[in-house]
């Protein structure tokens, strides 16, 4: 079972042991249940939230996204977006591990650790200023975060281990511990920074080539969300 006191190497090995089994469960869940439900869904986009516990006693939470009915019937394996994470307890709250929505420069899968402080700052700097109601997510901040931020764009500072990146609802900051392990430490809301800090952040992201290609809405941290009309129960 994943615990916060594990070393990075132990955490990486544990997650990589779960990964093939998790992928197998996802394929089976899609084939045996979700494909049919998505096919009969009257309104798109749609999503389904499911959980699975590995033999190592790690409870993985997964969002299955389907933007249109055409996705359901495509012949290729990657029919829809899938994002999974597993939580861990720490002295200062709950964090989460995900086996990344991006790949590192070495093209190896990387583990991303979201420490509890990250979610605290996300709540203070995004949820509260935008008066967001978490009731549709049963008051669960972590579920809300992963639902709306499936896409991560990240880069490391030259000759250093500090990383900055973007998510649909703002900006992230952390450290590249090694090329297969990233620790995300805090969330940054561009809109509530003063002008000087906005300019500094923009300079950093331009240096890392992860600014100019972003849409205006992402650059300015609008509270826009992944619009999902239908939630498939199960």
Short mmCIF file of C-alpha atoms in Angstrom, two decimals:
data_model
loop_
_atom_site.label_atom_id
_atom_site.label_comp_id
_atom_site.label_asym_id
_atom_site.label_seq_id
_atom_site.Cartn_x
_atom_site.Cartn_y
_atom_site.Cartn_z
CA UNK A 1 0.00 0.00 0.00
CA UNK A 2 1.21 3.49 -0.86
CA UNK A 3 2.13 5.56 2.18
CA UNK A 4 3.62 9.05 2.31
CA UNK A 5 6.75 7.91 4.15
CA UNK A 6 7.90 5.76 1.21
CA UNK A 7 10.95 6.87 -0.72
CA UNK A 8 10.47 8.13 -4.27
CA UNK A 9 11.94 4.90 -5.62
CA UNK A 10 9.57 2.76 -3.51
CA UNK A 11 6.58 4.87 -4.57
CA UNK A 12 7.51 4.63 -8.24
CA UNK A 13 7.92 0.85 -8.07
CA UNK A 14 4.60 0.43 -6.25
CA UNK A 15 2.71 2.50 -8.82
CA UNK A 16 4.38 0.76 -11.73
CA UNK A 17 3.36 -2.60 -10.23
CA UNK A 18 -0.26 -1.41 -10.17
CA UNK A 19 -0.20 0.18 -13.61
CA UNK A 20 -0.62 -2.92 -15.87
CA UNK A 21 -3.42 -4.23 -13.65
CA UNK A 22 -5.10 -0.83 -13.58
CA UNK A 23 -4.96 -0.60 -17.37
CA UNK A 24 -6.43 -4.12 -17.63
CA UNK A 25 -9.27 -3.13 -15.28
CA UNK A 26 -9.94 0.02 -17.30
CA UNK A 27 -10.17 -1.95 -20.55
CA UNK A 28 -12.50 -4.48 -18.94
CA UNK A 29 -14.64 -1.75 -17.38
CA UNK A 30 -14.94 -0.08 -20.77
CA UNK A 31 -15.78 -3.30 -22.60
CA UNK A 32 -18.14 -4.83 -20.04
CA UNK A 33 -20.00 -1.74 -18.82
CA UNK A 34 -19.12 1.72 -19.98
CA UNK A 35 -19.07 1.38 -23.75
CA UNK A 36 -22.72 0.35 -23.76
CA UNK A 37 -23.68 3.10 -21.34
CA UNK A 38 -21.85 5.76 -23.31
CA UNK A 39 -23.41 4.45 -26.54
CA UNK A 40 -26.90 4.99 -25.10
CA UNK A 41 -26.08 8.31 -23.51
CA UNK A 42 -28.50 10.97 -24.80
CA UNK A 43 -26.29 14.02 -24.23
CA UNK A 44 -22.54 14.54 -24.72
CA UNK A 45 -19.95 15.23 -23.45
CA UNK A 46 -20.28 12.60 -20.74
CA UNK A 47 -18.17 11.09 -18.01
CA UNK A 48 -18.08 8.22 -15.55
CA UNK A 49 -16.31 8.03 -12.19
CA UNK A 50 -15.23 4.59 -11.02
CA UNK A 51 -12.90 3.14 -8.37
CA UNK A 52 -10.73 0.04 -8.27
CA UNK A 53 -8.57 -1.41 -5.47
CA UNK A 54 -5.36 -3.11 -6.53
CA UNK A 55 -3.93 -6.30 -4.98
CA UNK A 56 -1.51 -3.95 -3.20
CA UNK A 57 -4.53 -2.33 -1.46
CA UNK A 58 -4.24 0.96 -3.36
CA UNK A 59 -7.63 2.50 -4.16
CA UNK A 60 -7.44 4.02 -7.62
CA UNK A 61 -10.02 6.57 -8.71
CA UNK A 62 -10.65 7.04 -12.43
CA UNK A 63 -12.53 9.46 -14.64
CA UNK A 64 -13.57 8.18 -18.04
CA UNK A 65 -14.40 11.05 -20.44
CA UNK A 66 -16.22 10.83 -23.75
CA UNK A 67 -16.65 14.02 -25.74
CA UNK A 68 -19.02 12.71 -28.42
CA UNK A 69 -20.88 9.59 -29.44
CA UNK A 70 -18.45 9.15 -32.34
CA UNK A 71 -15.71 8.40 -29.81
CA UNK A 72 -17.65 5.40 -28.55
CA UNK A 73 -17.56 3.65 -31.92
CA UNK A 74 -14.04 4.43 -33.05
CA UNK A 75 -12.07 1.24 -33.76
CA UNK A 76 -8.82 2.34 -32.13
CA UNK A 77 -8.01 1.49 -28.54
CA UNK A 78 -7.80 5.10 -27.32
CA UNK A 79 -11.49 5.86 -27.62
CA UNK A 80 -11.75 8.28 -24.75
CA UNK A 81 -9.73 10.20 -22.18
CA UNK A 82 -8.94 8.44 -18.92
CA UNK A 83 -7.34 9.91 -15.82
CA UNK A 84 -6.51 7.95 -12.66
CA UNK A 85 -5.12 8.87 -9.27
CA UNK A 86 -4.60 7.35 -5.83
CA UNK A 87 -4.62 9.29 -2.57
CA UNK A 88 -2.26 9.21 0.38
CA UNK A 89 -2.54 10.49 3.92
CA UNK A 90 0.00 12.91 5.40
CA UNK A 91 0.24 14.77 8.69
CA UNK A 92 -1.06 17.96 7.05
CA UNK A 93 -3.87 16.47 4.96
CA UNK A 94 -4.43 14.29 1.92
CA UNK A 95 -2.39 14.26 -1.26
CA UNK A 96 -2.51 12.23 -4.44
CA UNK A 97 -0.30 10.38 -6.90
CA UNK A 98 -1.00 10.16 -10.61
CA UNK A 99 1.03 8.43 -13.29
CA UNK A 100 1.11 11.54 -15.34
CA UNK A 101 -0.79 13.15 -18.14
CA UNK A 102 2.54 13.85 -19.84
CA UNK A 103 5.81 12.08 -20.53
CA UNK A 104 9.25 13.20 -19.55
CA UNK A 105 12.06 14.19 -21.89
CA UNK A 106 13.31 10.60 -21.69
CA UNK A 107 9.90 9.33 -22.86
CA UNK A 108 9.49 7.31 -19.67
CA UNK A 109 6.29 7.37 -17.65
CA UNK A 110 6.58 9.73 -14.68
CA UNK A 111 4.84 9.72 -11.32
CA UNK A 112 3.35 13.05 -10.24
CA UNK A 113 2.94 13.69 -6.53
CA UNK A 114 0.42 16.36 -5.47
CA UNK A 115 1.22 17.24 -1.87
CA UNK A 116 -1.60 18.36 0.51
CA UNK A 117 -0.33 21.95 0.40
CA UNK A 118 -1.01 21.98 -3.36
CA UNK A 119 -4.71 21.25 -2.84
CA UNK A 120 -4.88 23.76 0.03
CA UNK A 121 -3.58 26.52 -2.25
CA UNK A 122 -5.90 25.42 -5.06
CA UNK A 123 -8.85 25.83 -2.71
CA UNK A 124 -7.67 29.19 -1.40
CA UNK A 125 -6.65 30.65 -4.75
CA UNK A 126 -9.22 29.21 -7.14
CA UNK A 127 -12.23 27.64 -5.44
CA UNK A 128 -12.83 30.45 -2.93
CA UNK A 129 -12.26 33.47 -5.25
CA UNK A 130 -14.56 31.97 -7.88
CA UNK A 131 -17.20 30.86 -5.34
CA UNK A 132 -17.26 27.35 -6.79
CA UNK A 133 -19.79 24.89 -5.42
CA UNK A 134 -18.26 21.47 -4.78
CA UNK A 135 -21.62 19.83 -4.11
CA UNK A 136 -21.72 18.01 -7.49
CA UNK A 137 -18.48 16.32 -6.39
CA UNK A 138 -19.80 15.45 -2.92
CA UNK A 139 -17.65 18.24 -1.53
CA UNK A 140 -14.51 16.41 -2.66
CA UNK A 141 -11.85 18.94 -3.72
CA UNK A 142 -9.47 16.32 -5.14
CA UNK A 143 -12.19 14.84 -7.36
CA UNK A 144 -13.10 18.32 -8.58
CA UNK A 145 -9.46 19.12 -9.35
CA UNK A 146 -8.79 16.02 -11.44
CA UNK A 147 -12.13 16.28 -13.23
CA UNK A 148 -11.36 19.79 -14.49
CA UNK A 149 -7.60 19.49 -14.99
CA UNK A 150 -6.94 16.38 -17.03
CA UNK A 151 -4.39 18.21 -19.20
CA UNK A 152 -0.98 19.17 -17.76
CA UNK A 153 1.69 21.12 -19.65
CA UNK A 154 4.94 21.26 -17.70
CA UNK A 155 8.60 22.21 -18.12
CA UNK A 156 11.75 22.32 -15.99
CA UNK A 157 13.98 25.37 -15.66
CA UNK A 158 17.26 25.05 -17.60
CA UNK A 159 20.05 23.64 -15.43
CA UNK A 160 17.71 23.20 -12.50
CA UNK A 161 14.99 21.07 -10.98
CA UNK A 162 12.28 23.71 -10.54
CA UNK A 163 9.24 23.04 -12.72
CA UNK A 164 6.41 25.29 -13.82
CA UNK A 165 3.39 24.29 -15.79
CA UNK A 166 -0.19 24.96 -16.79
CA UNK A 167 -3.49 23.25 -16.18
CA UNK A 168 -6.84 24.36 -17.62
CA UNK A 169 -7.63 26.23 -14.41
CA UNK A 170 -4.31 27.92 -13.75
CA UNK A 171 -0.62 27.28 -13.13
CA UNK A 172 1.42 24.82 -11.11
CA UNK A 173 4.81 24.91 -9.46
CA UNK A 174 7.02 22.14 -8.10
CA UNK A 175 10.25 20.19 -8.42
CA UNK A 176 11.60 17.54 -10.74
CA UNK A 177 13.00 15.09 -8.21
CA UNK A 178 14.25 12.82 -10.97
CA UNK A 179 13.21 12.30 -14.55
CA UNK A 180 10.48 9.87 -13.51
CA UNK A 181 9.17 11.71 -10.44
CA UNK A 182 7.66 15.21 -10.11
CA UNK A 183 6.42 16.81 -6.91
CA UNK A 184 3.82 19.54 -7.40
CA UNK A 185 4.00 21.90 -4.45
CA UNK A 186 1.57 24.74 -5.10
CA UNK A 187 -1.08 26.21 -7.37
CA UNK A 188 -0.87 29.72 -8.84
CA UNK A 189 -3.87 31.79 -9.97
CA UNK A 190 -2.66 34.32 -12.52
CA UNK A 191 -5.65 36.60 -11.94
CA UNK A 192 -4.89 37.25 -8.28
CA UNK A 193 -1.16 37.98 -8.76
CA UNK A 194 0.00 41.56 -8.82
CA UNK A 195 1.27 42.93 -12.15
CA UNK A 196 4.95 42.37 -11.32
CA UNK A 197 4.39 38.71 -10.43
CA UNK A 198 2.24 38.20 -13.52
CA UNK A 199 5.09 39.42 -15.69
CA UNK A 200 7.60 37.19 -13.89
CA UNK A 201 5.41 34.12 -14.33
CA UNK A 202 4.86 34.89 -18.02
CA UNK A 203 8.63 35.27 -18.56
CA UNK A 204 9.32 31.90 -16.96
CA UNK A 205 6.65 30.10 -18.98
CA UNK A 206 7.79 31.71 -22.21
CA UNK A 207 11.35 30.60 -21.42
CA UNK A 208 10.06 27.06 -21.01
CA UNK A 209 8.08 27.29 -24.27
CA UNK A 210 4.79 26.56 -22.55
CA UNK A 211 3.14 29.98 -22.74
CA UNK A 212 2.70 31.29 -26.27
CA UNK A 213 0.99 28.13 -27.49
CA UNK A 214 -1.67 28.31 -24.78
CA UNK A 215 -5.15 29.63 -25.49
CA UNK A 216 -6.04 33.01 -24.02
CA UNK A 217 -8.42 31.45 -21.50
CA UNK A 218 -5.68 29.27 -20.04
CA UNK A 219 -3.14 32.10 -19.95
CA UNK A 220 -5.49 34.12 -17.81
CA UNK A 221 -6.72 31.37 -15.49
CA UNK A 222 -10.40 31.73 -16.25
CA UNK A 223 -12.69 29.50 -14.17
CA UNK A 224 -13.81 27.70 -17.33
CA UNK A 225 -14.30 23.98 -16.95
CA UNK A 226 -14.50 20.76 -18.89
CA UNK A 227 -18.19 20.99 -19.79
CA UNK A 228 -19.82 17.67 -19.03
CA UNK A 229 -23.55 17.35 -19.44
CA UNK A 230 -24.05 13.74 -18.42
CA UNK A 231 -22.67 11.72 -15.52
CA UNK A 232 -22.98 7.96 -15.94
CA UNK A 233 -23.90 6.37 -12.63
CA UNK A 234 -22.69 2.97 -11.56
#
